[in-house]
Amino acid sequence: MASSLENKFALTWRACKGPKIIPEATLIPGRRWRVDFLHPESRLCIELEGGSWVNGAHSRGKHFQSDCEKYLALTLADYRV
């Protein structure tokens, strides 16, 4: 399910005539991690982070650490985040 930030990004991306991107892509075998958007031709993963001052889940320890692990795994799999 896309967040309001992801919806705004997708609308802006289309308005700017950006290349085709895939939402909610799963890339690491054996992991349930998804990236917000993927541009497969360039292996670019686009992750949208919520505000750091709104006390969102991904700015807290456990989720922040999980995001770091995901970004490292993607980098080691030759994706750019």
XYZ file of N, CA, C and O in Angstrom:
324
model
N 0.842 -1.173 0.000
C 0.000 0.000 0.000
C 0.893 1.243 0.000
O 1.780 1.386 0.834
N 0.683 2.110 -0.931
C 1.511 3.303 -1.073
C 1.126 4.363 -0.040
O -0.042 4.561 0.263
N 2.149 5.024 0.475
C 1.913 6.124 1.411
C 1.555 7.378 0.621
O 1.724 7.439 -0.601
N 1.101 8.398 1.316
C 0.783 9.655 0.635
C 2.050 10.269 0.042
O 2.013 10.853 -1.046
N 3.194 10.098 0.712
C 4.457 10.598 0.170
C 4.811 9.874 -1.126
O 5.232 10.496 -2.107
N 4.619 8.557 -1.155
C 4.899 7.781 -2.368
C 3.960 8.183 -3.500
O 4.385 8.283 -4.664
N 2.697 8.418 -3.181
C 1.748 8.868 -4.212
C 2.153 10.229 -4.780
O 2.118 10.431 -5.997
N 2.544 11.153 -3.918
C 2.984 12.473 -4.373
C 4.229 12.359 -5.238
O 4.352 13.026 -6.266
N 5.165 11.511 -4.812
C 6.386 11.324 -5.593
C 6.059 10.778 -6.982
O 6.577 11.266 -7.991
N 5.213 9.750 -7.045
C 4.865 9.134 -8.332
C 4.200 10.153 -9.258
O 4.501 10.193 -10.468
N 3.316 10.969 -8.722
C 2.671 12.004 -9.544
C 3.688 13.021 -10.052
O 3.662 13.409 -11.224
N 4.590 13.435 -9.180
C 5.619 14.395 -9.577
C 6.550 13.786 -10.610
O 6.912 14.435 -11.599
N 6.931 12.527 -10.413
C 7.816 11.823 -11.349
C 7.181 11.778 -12.745
O 7.836 12.067 -13.743
N 5.904 11.427 -12.790
C 5.206 11.369 -14.090
C 5.091 12.755 -14.712
O 5.276 12.920 -15.920
N 4.793 13.769 -13.906
C 4.665 15.135 -14.418
C 5.982 15.629 -15.002
O 5.990 16.404 -15.970
N 7.090 15.159 -14.435
C 8.422 15.544 -14.937
C 8.882 14.643 -16.084
O 10.001 14.787 -16.558
N 8.011 13.700 -16.471
C 8.305 12.765 -17.556
C 9.553 11.919 -17.275
O 10.378 11.671 -18.159
N 9.660 11.480 -16.024
C 10.759 10.588 -15.650
C 10.590 9.230 -16.314
O 9.494 8.867 -16.744
N 11.666 8.455 -16.414
C 11.558 7.123 -17.019
C 10.662 6.213 -16.176
O 10.416 6.491 -15.006
N 10.216 5.129 -16.791
C 9.315 4.194 -16.101
C 10.014 3.616 -14.878
O 11.151 3.162 -14.953
N 9.309 3.650 -13.760
C 9.792 3.045 -12.521
C 8.747 2.059 -12.010
O 7.559 2.186 -12.294
N 9.213 1.075 -11.284
C 8.340 0.023 -10.751
C 8.151 0.268 -9.255
O 9.134 0.341 -8.515
N 6.912 0.385 -8.802
C 6.692 0.565 -7.354
C 6.763 -0.762 -6.608
O 6.474 -1.826 -7.165
N 7.166 -0.695 -5.350
C 7.137 -1.836 -4.425
C 7.852 -3.072 -4.983
O 7.325 -4.180 -4.947
N 9.070 -2.888 -5.467
C 9.833 -3.990 -6.042
C 10.550 -4.778 -4.937
O 11.117 -4.200 -4.020
N 10.509 -6.102 -5.042
C 11.240 -6.998 -4.150
C 12.456 -7.504 -4.908
O 12.314 -8.081 -5.983
N 13.650 -7.287 -4.354
C 14.866 -7.543 -5.118
C 15.818 -8.556 -4.506
O 16.617 -9.157 -5.217
N 15.784 -8.750 -3.202
C 16.743 -9.632 -2.531
C 16.072 -10.975 -2.248
O 15.135 -11.044 -1.451
N 16.530 -12.039 -2.926
C 15.925 -13.361 -2.705
C 15.982 -13.757 -1.231
O 16.989 -13.545 -0.552
N 14.892 -14.307 -0.761
C 14.815 -14.766 0.621
C 14.487 -13.670 1.630
O 14.384 -13.945 2.813
N 14.348 -12.426 1.164
C 13.992 -11.320 2.056
C 12.679 -10.709 1.582
O 12.408 -10.651 0.388
N 11.892 -10.226 2.514
C 10.608 -9.621 2.169
C 10.740 -8.117 1.934
O 9.754 -7.427 1.720
N 11.971 -7.604 1.978
C 12.197 -6.179 1.767
C 11.686 -5.748 0.407
O 11.848 -6.453 -0.592
N 11.092 -4.573 0.365
C 10.692 -3.957 -0.897
C 11.300 -2.564 -0.939
O 11.507 -1.937 0.094
N 11.590 -2.116 -2.148
C 12.005 -0.726 -2.318
C 10.791 0.039 -2.804
O 9.906 -0.514 -3.456
N 10.738 1.321 -2.476
C 9.574 2.116 -2.866
C 9.416 2.162 -4.381
O 8.324 1.955 -4.905
N 10.527 2.405 -5.090
C 10.499 2.446 -6.553
C 11.812 1.906 -7.092
O 12.863 2.089 -6.482
N 11.751 1.259 -8.250
C 12.938 0.730 -8.911
C 12.944 1.178 -10.361
O 11.931 1.075 -11.068
N 14.092 1.678 -10.801
C 14.334 1.903 -12.235
C 15.272 0.771 -12.658
O 16.480 0.809 -12.394
N 14.708 -0.298 -13.259
C 15.497 -1.515 -13.493
C 16.687 -1.323 -14.434
O 17.733 -1.940 -14.229
N 16.548 -0.506 -15.442
C 17.633 -0.349 -16.416
C 18.906 0.197 -15.767
O 20.010 -0.189 -16.124
N 18.766 1.093 -14.815
C 19.934 1.672 -14.152
C 20.227 1.018 -12.801
O 21.194 1.381 -12.136
N 19.362 0.082 -12.384
C 19.479 -0.578 -11.082
C 19.440 0.442 -9.949
O 20.115 0.308 -8.935
N 18.606 1.460 -10.131
C 18.450 2.520 -9.140
C 17.208 2.246 -8.291
O 16.110 2.097 -8.823
N 17.412 2.189 -6.975
C 16.319 2.034 -6.019
C 16.029 3.396 -5.418
O 16.946 4.084 -4.963
N 14.774 3.770 -5.398
C 14.367 5.040 -4.815
C 13.599 4.729 -3.540
O 12.575 4.053 -3.571
N 14.136 5.193 -2.419
C 13.504 5.010 -1.126
C 13.112 6.378 -0.588
O 13.932 7.295 -0.546
N 11.882 6.524 -0.181
C 11.382 7.780 0.359
C 11.309 7.651 1.877
O 10.635 6.753 2.390
N 12.005 8.522 2.549
C 12.025 8.493 4.005
C 11.061 9.545 4.534
O 11.027 10.667 4.043
N 10.294 9.184 5.530
C 9.394 10.149 6.154
C 10.186 11.175 6.945
O 11.409 11.080 7.074
N 9.516 12.132 7.471
C 10.181 13.188 8.229
C 10.874 12.667 9.474
O 10.343 11.816 10.185
N 12.055 13.169 9.750
C 12.808 12.714 10.920
C 12.288 13.326 12.216
O 12.623 12.862 13.298
N 11.466 14.346 12.131
C 10.963 15.009 13.332
C 9.496 14.677 13.613
O 8.879 15.292 14.474
N 8.927 13.706 12.912
C 7.510 13.373 13.123
C 7.342 12.084 13.925
O 6.251 11.582 14.065
N 8.458 11.527 14.420
C 8.427 10.324 15.235
C 7.851 9.129 14.485
O 7.140 8.314 15.050
N 8.166 9.040 13.205
C 7.732 7.907 12.402
C 8.542 6.664 12.717
O 9.629 6.724 13.300
N 8.025 5.510 12.329
C 8.665 4.230 12.661
C 10.084 4.134 12.117
O 10.968 3.602 12.776
N 10.318 4.616 10.912
C 11.628 4.422 10.287
C 12.695 5.372 10.809
O 13.849 5.275 10.413
N 12.339 6.264 11.712
C 13.352 7.102 12.355
C 13.688 6.570 13.751
O 14.475 7.162 14.468
N 13.107 5.442 14.112
C 13.384 4.808 15.407
C 14.391 3.677 15.217
O 14.529 3.140 14.125
N 15.033 3.300 16.298
C 16.137 2.345 16.272
C 15.944 1.100 15.428
O 16.703 0.854 14.493
N 14.950 0.283 15.738
C 14.786 -1.011 15.068
C 14.550 -0.846 13.567
O 15.184 -1.521 12.754
N 13.646 0.037 13.190
C 13.346 0.224 11.767
C 14.495 0.901 11.041
O 14.785 0.573 9.899
N 15.158 1.841 11.702
C 16.302 2.507 11.095
C 17.400 1.489 10.815
O 17.990 1.466 9.736
N 17.664 0.607 11.782
C 18.676 -0.438 11.599
C 18.286 -1.373 10.461
O 19.118 -1.742 9.631
N 17.016 -1.768 10.397
C 16.549 -2.644 9.324
C 16.722 -1.972 7.959
O 17.129 -2.620 6.988
N 16.423 -0.675 7.887
C 16.618 0.054 6.630
C 18.094 0.050 6.233
O 18.429 -0.152 5.060
N 18.985 0.255 7.205
C 20.429 0.238 6.913
C 20.859 -1.130 6.391
O 21.642 -1.225 5.436
N 20.348 -2.199 6.994
C 20.657 -3.559 6.526
C 20.152 -3.768 5.101
O 20.839 -4.362 4.267
N 18.952 -3.279 4.824
C 18.391 -3.404 3.478
C 19.235 -2.647 2.470
O 19.564 -3.173 1.401
N 19.614 -1.422 2.792
C 20.406 -0.611 1.863
C 21.763 -1.253 1.608
O 22.262 -1.233 0.476
N 22.373 -1.842 2.634
C 23.648 -2.523 2.458
C 23.482 -3.744 1.556
O 24.283 -3.961 0.631
N 22.449 -4.545 1.798
C 22.199 -5.736 0.972
C 21.975 -5.336 -0.497
O 22.469 -5.999 -1.403
N 21.227 -4.260 -0.712
C 20.992 -3.791 -2.078
C 22.290 -3.336 -2.730
O 22.557 -3.653 -3.898
N 23.119 -2.617 -1.988
C 24.395 -2.143 -2.518
C 25.290 -3.319 -2.872
O 25.920 -3.337 -3.944
N 25.338 -4.322 -2.001
C 26.147 -5.505 -2.278
C 25.616 -6.300 -3.470
O 26.367 -7.031 -4.116
N 24.328 -6.161 -3.770
C 23.725 -6.821 -4.933
C 23.816 -5.932 -6.177
O 23.146 -6.195 -7.167
N 24.625 -4.897 -6.112
C 24.902 -4.005 -7.242
C 23.728 -3.114 -7.630
O 23.523 -2.822 -8.797
N 22.953 -2.713 -6.633
C 21.913 -1.685 -6.839
C 22.420 -0.387 -6.231
O 23.265 -0.403 -5.320
N 21.924 0.718 -6.711
C 22.190 2.018 -6.104
C 20.929 2.445 -5.378
O 19.833 2.293 -5.904
N 21.084 2.973 -4.178
C 19.936 3.377 -3.379
C 19.959 4.887 -3.255
O 20.975 5.474 -2.918
